[in-house]
Short mmCIF file of C-alpha atoms in Angstrom, two decimals:
data_model
loop_
_atom_site.label_atom_id
_atom_site.label_comp_id
_atom_site.label_asym_id
_atom_site.label_seq_id
_atom_site.Cartn_x
_atom_site.Cartn_y
_atom_site.Cartn_z
CA MET A 1 86.65 79.71 77.47
CA LEU A 2 85.60 82.93 79.16
CA ARG A 3 83.06 80.95 81.16
CA VAL A 4 85.86 78.76 82.49
CA PHE A 5 87.82 81.85 83.49
CA ALA A 6 84.78 83.26 85.29
CA ILE A 7 84.40 80.00 87.22
CA MET A 8 88.04 80.14 88.23
CA LEU A 9 87.72 83.72 89.46
CA GLY A 10 84.57 82.82 91.35
CA SER A 11 86.41 80.04 93.15
CA LEU A 12 89.17 82.48 94.09
CA ILE A 13 86.73 84.97 95.57
CA LEU A 14 84.76 82.27 97.38
CA LEU A 15 87.75 80.61 98.99
CA ALA A 16 89.39 83.93 99.86
CA CYS A 17 86.22 85.07 101.59
CA ALA A 18 85.87 81.69 103.27
CA SER A 19 89.31 81.98 104.82
CA ARG A 20 89.32 85.06 107.03
CA HIS A 21 92.23 85.05 109.41
CA GLY A 22 94.22 87.30 111.70
CA ALA A 23 92.26 89.86 113.68
CA GLU A 24 88.92 88.82 112.19
CA GLU A 25 89.46 85.20 113.16
CA THR A 26 90.47 86.26 116.65
CA THR A 27 87.25 88.24 116.99
CA ASN A 28 85.20 85.21 115.96
CA GLN A 29 87.07 82.90 118.33
CA THR A 30 86.43 85.06 121.39
CA SER A 31 82.70 84.40 121.24
CA ARG A 32 83.08 80.62 121.08
CA SER A 33 82.83 78.23 123.99
CA PRO A 34 85.96 76.16 124.81
CA ALA A 35 84.32 73.13 123.19
CA GLN A 36 83.64 75.04 120.00
CA GLN A 37 87.16 76.45 119.90
CA ALA A 38 88.56 72.90 119.95
CA VAL A 39 87.13 72.23 116.50
CA GLN A 40 88.60 74.05 113.50
CA LEU A 41 87.27 73.26 110.06
CA TYR A 42 88.20 74.63 106.64
CA PRO A 43 86.06 74.84 103.46
CA VAL A 44 87.12 72.84 100.41
CA GLU A 45 85.76 71.85 97.02
CA VAL A 46 85.63 68.16 96.16
CA GLY A 47 84.91 67.98 92.46
CA ASP A 48 81.64 69.85 92.04
CA LYS A 49 80.76 69.55 95.72
CA HIS A 50 81.65 71.44 98.89
CA GLY A 51 82.86 70.15 102.21
CA PHE A 52 85.11 70.84 105.18
CA ILE A 53 88.41 69.36 106.31
CA ASN A 54 90.03 69.37 109.74
CA SER A 55 93.55 70.60 110.49
CA SER A 56 94.95 67.19 109.54
CA GLY A 57 93.47 67.44 106.05
CA LYS A 58 90.78 64.82 106.67
CA LEU A 59 87.43 65.44 104.96
CA VAL A 60 84.96 65.47 107.84
CA ILE A 61 81.93 67.10 106.16
CA ASP A 62 80.85 66.13 102.64
CA LEU A 63 77.90 68.28 101.59
CA PRO A 64 75.25 67.29 99.01
CA PRO A 65 75.48 68.56 95.42
CA GLU A 66 72.72 71.15 95.84
CA VAL A 67 75.00 73.15 98.17
CA TYR A 68 76.75 75.70 95.94
CA THR A 69 78.28 78.11 98.48
CA VAL A 70 79.83 77.75 101.92
CA ARG A 71 81.47 80.16 104.31
CA GLU A 72 83.84 79.66 107.25
CA PHE A 73 82.69 78.44 110.65
CA SER A 74 82.07 81.01 113.36
CA ASP A 75 80.35 80.46 116.69
CA GLY A 76 80.25 76.79 115.73
CA LEU A 77 78.04 77.31 112.66
CA ALA A 78 78.78 77.82 108.97
CA VAL A 79 76.76 79.49 106.23
CA ILE A 80 75.64 77.33 103.31
CA ALA A 81 73.54 78.15 100.25
CA VAL A 82 71.52 75.61 98.29
CA ARG A 83 70.07 75.65 94.81
CA VAL A 84 66.30 76.06 94.78
CA PRO A 85 64.52 76.10 91.40
CA GLY A 86 63.02 79.46 90.48
CA THR A 87 65.12 81.35 93.02
CA ARG A 88 68.61 82.78 93.40
CA GLY A 89 69.23 80.16 96.09
CA ARG A 90 68.42 79.90 99.77
CA TRP A 91 70.81 80.27 102.69
CA GLY A 92 71.04 78.66 106.12
CA PHE A 93 73.54 77.18 108.58
CA ILE A 94 75.14 73.84 109.42
CA ASP A 95 76.93 72.72 112.57
CA GLU A 96 80.36 71.10 112.79
CA THR A 97 78.91 67.66 112.01
CA GLY A 98 77.35 68.93 108.77
CA LYS A 99 73.81 68.85 110.15
CA VAL A 100 71.51 71.67 109.01
CA ILE A 101 70.75 73.62 112.19
CA ILE A 102 69.04 76.66 110.68
CA PRO A 103 67.06 75.73 107.55
CA THR A 104 68.01 77.27 104.22
CA ARG A 105 65.19 79.81 103.99
CA PHE A 106 66.95 83.17 103.67
CA ASN A 107 67.83 85.15 100.56
CA GLU A 108 71.34 85.53 101.99
CA ALA A 109 73.12 84.96 105.27
CA LYS A 110 76.30 86.24 106.92
CA PRO A 111 78.58 84.47 109.44
CA PHE A 112 77.74 84.46 113.15
CA SER A 113 79.45 86.89 115.48
CA GLU A 114 78.79 87.24 119.21
CA GLY A 115 75.88 84.82 118.92
CA LEU A 116 73.97 86.58 116.14
CA ALA A 117 74.06 86.42 112.33
CA ALA A 118 72.74 88.89 109.78
CA VAL A 119 70.26 87.45 107.27
CA VAL A 120 68.56 88.99 104.26
CA VAL A 121 64.88 88.43 103.47
CA SER A 122 62.93 89.80 100.54
CA ASP A 123 59.30 89.76 99.43
CA GLU A 124 60.48 89.78 95.82
CA GLU A 125 63.02 87.29 94.55
CA TYR A 126 65.20 89.82 92.74
CA ALA A 127 64.74 92.77 95.09
CA GLY A 128 67.44 93.81 97.53
CA GLY A 129 65.62 92.82 100.70
CA LYS A 130 66.09 93.83 104.33
CA VAL A 131 68.68 92.81 106.91
CA GLY A 132 67.71 91.26 110.24
CA TYR A 133 69.44 89.00 112.76
CA VAL A 134 68.89 85.43 113.94
CA ASP A 135 70.27 83.64 117.00
CA ARG A 136 71.82 80.16 116.98
CA THR A 137 68.39 78.53 117.08
CA GLY A 138 67.33 80.39 113.92
CA THR A 139 64.94 82.65 115.81
CA MET A 140 64.66 86.13 114.28
CA VAL A 141 65.65 88.25 117.27
CA ILE A 142 66.08 91.52 115.34
CA LYS A 143 63.43 91.86 112.67
CA PRO A 144 64.53 92.60 109.09
CA GLN A 145 64.49 96.39 108.84
CA PHE A 146 67.92 97.55 107.73
CA ASP A 147 69.04 98.22 104.18
CA LEU A 148 71.72 96.48 102.17
CA GLY A 149 74.71 98.79 102.05
CA GLY A 150 76.99 97.13 99.53
CA SER A 151 79.80 94.65 100.08
CA VAL A 152 81.86 96.63 102.60
CA SER A 153 80.30 94.92 105.62
CA ASP A 154 79.02 91.56 106.77
CA TYR A 155 76.96 93.35 109.44
CA SER A 156 78.86 91.49 112.15
CA PHE A 157 78.73 92.31 115.84
CA SER A 158 81.92 93.43 117.52
CA GLN A 159 82.12 94.58 121.12
CA GLY A 160 78.33 94.44 121.32
CA LEU A 161 77.62 96.69 118.33
CA ALA A 162 76.99 96.13 114.62
CA ALA A 163 77.18 98.61 111.75
CA VAL A 164 73.93 98.76 109.75
CA THR A 165 72.49 100.87 106.95
CA VAL A 166 69.34 102.95 106.84
CA ILE A 167 68.77 104.14 103.27
CA ASP A 168 72.33 105.24 102.47
CA LYS A 169 73.73 106.10 105.91
CA TRP A 170 75.55 103.86 108.36
CA GLY A 171 75.01 103.72 112.11
CA TYR A 172 75.24 101.13 114.89
CA ILE A 173 72.78 98.91 116.75
CA ASP A 174 73.09 96.85 119.93
CA ARG A 175 72.23 93.16 120.27
CA ALA A 176 68.59 94.03 120.95
CA GLY A 177 68.37 95.90 117.64
CA LYS A 178 68.23 99.30 119.29
CA VAL A 179 69.94 102.09 117.35
CA LEU A 180 72.68 103.40 119.65
CA ILE A 181 74.58 105.51 117.12
CA ALA A 182 72.29 107.20 114.60
CA PRO A 183 72.90 106.49 110.89
CA GLN A 184 75.03 109.40 109.70
CA PHE A 185 78.18 107.98 108.11
CA ALA A 186 79.03 107.22 104.49
CA VAL A 187 80.80 104.01 105.57
CA ALA A 188 81.25 102.35 108.97
CA PHE A 189 83.36 99.40 110.11
CA PRO A 190 83.33 97.12 113.18
CA PHE A 191 84.60 98.26 116.56
CA SER A 192 88.07 97.24 117.67
CA GLU A 193 89.56 98.26 121.01
CA ASP A 194 86.54 100.52 121.67
CA ARG A 195 87.08 102.49 118.46
CA ALA A 196 85.48 102.23 115.02
CA VAL A 197 86.69 103.58 111.68
CA VAL A 198 84.01 105.62 109.92
CA GLY A 199 84.04 107.59 106.71
CA VAL A 200 82.24 110.82 105.82
CA TYR A 201 82.13 113.01 102.74
CA ARG A 202 83.74 116.42 102.80
CA GLU A 203 81.14 119.15 102.69
CA GLY A 204 80.77 120.35 99.12
CA ASP A 205 82.96 117.52 97.80
CA TYR A 206 81.08 115.46 95.22
CA SER A 207 83.98 113.21 94.22
CA GLY A 208 82.55 110.31 96.24
CA GLU A 209 85.80 109.89 98.20
CA GLU A 210 85.51 109.61 101.96
CA ILE A 211 87.71 111.03 104.66
CA TRP A 212 88.17 108.89 107.73
CA GLY A 213 88.06 109.28 111.47
CA TYR A 214 87.25 107.31 114.63
CA ILE A 215 84.31 107.22 117.03
CA ASP A 216 83.87 105.65 120.46
CA LYS A 217 81.02 103.35 121.46
CA ALA A 218 78.87 106.34 122.41
CA GLY A 219 79.20 107.69 118.87
CA ARG A 220 81.45 110.58 119.90
CA TRP A 221 84.30 111.65 117.67
CA VAL A 222 87.58 110.53 119.21
CA VAL A 223 89.53 111.43 116.08
CA ARG A 224 87.71 113.75 113.70
CA PRO A 225 87.79 112.76 110.02
CA ARG A 226 90.92 113.97 108.33
CA PHE A 227 92.68 110.92 106.91
CA SER A 228 92.64 109.71 103.31
CA HIS A 229 92.64 106.09 104.57
CA ALA A 230 92.43 104.55 108.02
CA GLY A 231 92.67 101.08 109.58
CA ALA A 232 91.37 99.40 112.71
CA PHE A 233 93.09 99.63 116.07
CA SER A 234 95.26 96.72 117.11
CA GLU A 235 97.63 96.61 120.07
CA GLY A 236 96.76 100.23 120.86
CA LEU A 237 97.68 101.70 117.47
CA ALA A 238 95.89 102.30 114.18
CA PRO A 239 97.41 102.92 110.72
CA VAL A 240 96.32 106.15 109.03
CA ALA A 241 97.23 107.73 105.72
CA VAL A 242 98.02 111.41 105.45
CA GLY A 243 98.10 111.95 101.72
CA GLU A 244 100.41 109.27 100.38
CA LYS A 245 102.21 108.61 103.68
CA VAL A 246 101.23 106.21 106.46
CA GLY A 247 101.78 106.55 110.19
CA TYR A 248 100.09 105.36 113.38
CA ILE A 249 97.89 107.10 115.92
CA ASN A 250 97.17 106.11 119.51
CA LYS A 251 93.65 105.78 120.92
CA GLN A 252 93.58 109.49 121.79
CA GLY A 253 94.26 110.38 118.16
CA GLN A 254 97.84 111.50 118.71
CA MET A 255 100.43 110.53 116.09
CA ALA A 256 102.48 107.84 117.85
CA ILE A 257 104.55 106.88 114.79
CA PRO A 258 105.07 109.71 112.28
CA ALA A 259 103.59 109.33 108.80
CA ARG A 260 106.84 108.56 107.01
CA PHE A 261 106.02 105.26 105.31
CA ASP A 262 104.80 105.01 101.73
CA LEU A 263 101.16 104.20 101.07
CA GLY A 264 100.60 100.78 99.58
CA TYR A 265 98.26 97.84 99.94
CA GLY A 266 99.30 94.42 101.15
CA CYS A 267 99.41 91.15 99.25
CA LEU A 268 96.03 90.35 97.68
CA GLU A 269 94.35 93.17 99.60
CA PRO A 270 91.35 95.06 98.25
CA LEU A 271 92.02 98.63 97.22
CA ALA A 272 92.04 101.29 99.95
CA SER A 273 92.49 98.67 102.67
CA LEU A 274 95.09 99.23 105.38
CA SER A 275 94.50 95.88 107.10
CA ALA A 276 97.97 94.68 106.11
CA TRP A 277 99.40 97.45 108.31
CA ASN A 278 97.85 96.26 111.58
CA PHE A 279 100.11 95.33 114.48
CA SER A 280 100.17 91.70 115.53
CA GLY A 281 102.57 90.37 118.12
CA GLY A 282 104.36 93.72 118.25
CA LEU A 283 105.11 93.94 114.53
CA ALA A 284 103.38 95.56 111.54
CA ALA A 285 104.02 95.55 107.81
CA ALA A 286 105.29 98.87 106.43
CA ARG A 287 106.48 100.12 103.06
CA VAL A 288 109.38 102.36 102.04
CA GLY A 289 109.71 103.10 98.34
CA GLU A 290 108.61 99.94 96.56
CA LYS A 291 109.60 97.46 99.28
CA TRP A 292 107.88 96.14 102.40
CA GLY A 293 109.36 95.15 105.75
CA PHE A 294 108.13 95.03 109.35
CA ILE A 295 108.37 97.67 112.07
CA ASN A 296 108.02 97.59 115.86
CA GLN A 297 105.85 99.96 117.88
CA SER A 298 108.63 102.54 117.89
CA GLY A 299 108.42 102.70 114.11
CA GLU A 300 111.81 101.02 113.62
CA PHE A 301 112.33 98.34 111.01
CA VAL A 302 113.14 95.00 112.64
CA ILE A 303 112.72 93.14 109.33
CA LYS A 304 114.27 95.23 106.58
CA PRO A 305 112.17 96.18 103.53
CA ALA A 306 112.90 93.45 100.99
CA TYR A 307 109.52 92.32 99.66
CA ASP A 308 107.12 93.59 97.01
CA CYS A 309 104.14 93.15 99.36
CA ALA A 310 103.43 91.93 102.89
CA GLN A 311 100.55 91.08 105.23
CA GLN A 312 100.15 91.30 108.97
CA PHE A 313 101.37 88.42 111.13
CA SER A 314 99.02 85.64 112.11
CA GLU A 315 100.10 82.84 114.44
CA GLY A 316 103.72 83.97 114.19
CA LEU A 317 104.00 83.98 110.39
CA ALA A 318 103.32 86.64 107.76
CA VAL A 319 102.64 86.41 104.05
CA VAL A 320 105.24 88.15 101.86
CA GLY A 321 105.27 88.44 98.09
CA VAL A 322 107.84 88.92 95.36
CA ARG A 323 107.14 89.97 91.79
CA THR A 324 109.39 88.87 88.93
CA ASN A 325 108.62 89.82 85.33
CA GLY A 326 105.10 90.70 86.35
CA VAL A 327 104.47 87.33 88.03
CA TRP A 328 103.64 87.20 91.75
CA ARG A 329 104.75 84.46 94.14
CA PHE A 330 104.01 84.32 97.87
CA GLY A 331 105.62 82.75 100.91
CA TYR A 332 105.93 83.24 104.68
CA VAL A 333 108.44 84.77 107.09
CA ASP A 334 108.70 84.49 110.87
CA LYS A 335 109.22 87.36 113.31
CA THR A 336 113.01 87.19 112.96
CA GLY A 337 112.64 87.78 109.22
CA SER A 338 113.68 84.24 108.34
CA ILE A 339 111.91 82.74 105.33
CA VAL A 340 109.94 79.76 106.62
CA ILE A 341 108.12 78.96 103.37
CA LYS A 342 109.84 80.40 100.31
CA PRO A 343 107.81 82.52 97.87
CA GLN A 344 106.55 79.91 95.41
CA LEU A 345 102.76 80.05 95.84
CA THR A 346 100.32 81.80 93.54
CA HIS A 347 98.00 82.67 96.44
CA ALA A 348 98.48 82.76 100.21
CA ARG A 349 96.45 83.74 103.26
CA GLY A 350 97.26 84.02 106.95
CA PHE A 351 97.38 81.02 109.26
CA SER A 352 94.42 80.01 111.42
CA GLY A 353 94.58 76.96 113.66
CA GLY A 354 97.97 76.10 112.18
CA VAL A 355 96.58 75.93 108.62
CA ALA A 356 96.65 78.42 105.74
CA LEU A 357 94.79 78.63 102.43
CA ILE A 358 97.15 78.71 99.44
CA GLY A 359 96.96 78.67 95.64
CA MET A 360 99.00 76.51 93.28
CA GLY A 361 99.41 76.70 89.53
CA MET A 362 99.26 79.82 87.37
CA SER A 363 97.94 83.16 88.57
CA ASP A 364 95.15 85.02 86.78
CA ASP A 365 97.68 87.30 85.09
CA GLU A 366 99.76 84.37 83.85
CA LEU A 367 96.68 82.61 82.49
CA LEU A 368 95.56 85.71 80.63
CA MET A 369 99.01 86.22 79.14
CA ASN A 370 99.06 82.58 78.04
CA VAL A 371 95.63 82.94 76.43
CA MET A 372 96.71 86.07 74.57
CA ARG A 373 99.89 84.43 73.31
CA ALA A 374 97.97 81.32 72.26
CA ARG A 375 95.43 83.37 70.33
CA GLU A 376 98.18 85.34 68.60
CA ALA A 377 99.77 82.03 67.64
CA GLY A 378 96.49 80.92 66.08
CA LYS A 379 95.80 77.98 68.38
CA PRO A 380 92.22 76.63 68.22
CA ASP A 381 89.86 77.56 71.05
CA ALA A 382 89.50 73.96 72.18
CA GLU A 383 93.26 73.65 72.67
CA ILE A 384 93.42 76.98 74.48
CA GLU A 385 90.63 75.95 76.83
CA ALA A 386 92.30 72.60 77.55
CA GLU A 387 95.55 74.36 78.48
CA PHE A 388 93.60 76.85 80.57
CA ARG A 389 91.96 74.06 82.57
CA LYS A 390 95.27 72.27 83.02
CA ASN A 391 97.16 75.34 84.26
CA LYS A 392 94.51 77.25 86.21
CA MET A 393 95.07 77.92 89.86
CA GLY A 394 94.09 75.18 92.29
CA PHE A 395 93.55 75.76 95.97
CA GLY A 396 94.78 73.84 98.97
CA TYR A 397 95.88 74.14 102.56
CA ILE A 398 99.32 73.88 104.12
CA ASP A 399 100.62 73.55 107.66
CA LYS A 400 103.32 75.77 109.14
CA SER A 401 106.10 73.62 107.75
CA GLY A 402 104.75 74.21 104.25
CA LYS A 403 103.45 70.64 103.97
CA LEU A 404 100.38 70.34 101.76
CA ILE A 405 97.56 68.83 103.83
CA TRP A 406 94.88 69.36 101.16
CA PRO A 407 94.61 68.11 98.53
CA ARG A 408 96.50 65.10 99.81
CA GLN A 409 99.50 63.97 97.78
#
């Protein structure tokens, strides 16, 4: 039964990672040609196999059974991983017809950005390996020489630079692989609007907690590290946390919106992330007390705080969540605050190309509570596992009207 639960969680993580939207999707789109932008495909699971659907919900790529992992398309190519006996799998790339363009020969691969993709190679099957970069032909244009720095980065290029690790310090390289900003940071994130969020440790502080600031593309401090959390710039402003309060700074580091909102993380966000707070279309999610609403760039609420969590807008709609008796449900609001899709989903992501990834069925918490109650009631394991399979969360895609386009009804 625990194995089934692990599989379910793995599917959640895979599909969540495979559906990056909002600012990240915009960054990927900017490096595509017009022809590539016309095609938008979304990863799905068909039984034990993987594939991709189009925005109408039609299965257009049906991958063979040996493919066990896929990622979203970027720059017209998508990461796949195949099972290879005696290995942990091999990674490569397919095009939008499903044809393998870059053979599955890497220990790991990351999505393309600005024409390059990070790949991991290793001389030993279970060693960490080194990070290099390939172009769209599969040619290794930056030799594998950088270290794996954990899961905080996909080593993507943004505004011509990519954050990489040397031993345990982060710096930045250009598209030729030249180190432009020396490795010196505890953590580093992609550039946005000519600024990058970086974290450093306080001198003499051995707690392992970073403080955050911003650098420019020359590696100069624009805003020296002083924030407990910090987010990327969008529409000229960046969310920062001063203690347990959140405000916004401008690109010169001046506080443009005072830190008067309460620190909190958006719906289904990883801990310490402020991505939910980014401005999009002139609005940003913000929290007062236990409720979330949306503010304008003057810091005024234009959608009153009424939700238990919220995400940034994407394509005119934002995910909002409500929690009742410990159970989460998610829906979408528009920029007037009107509920477009009522909170009834167990998982929801931002829209991309008019389509959003959603979850249906019971959430993880509900499933665990059901399992505990069933065990207390003395139900046999086989019956518990059958109920678990029946009720576990399934994933699909909806359009902006809330119509389910996958799986088809």
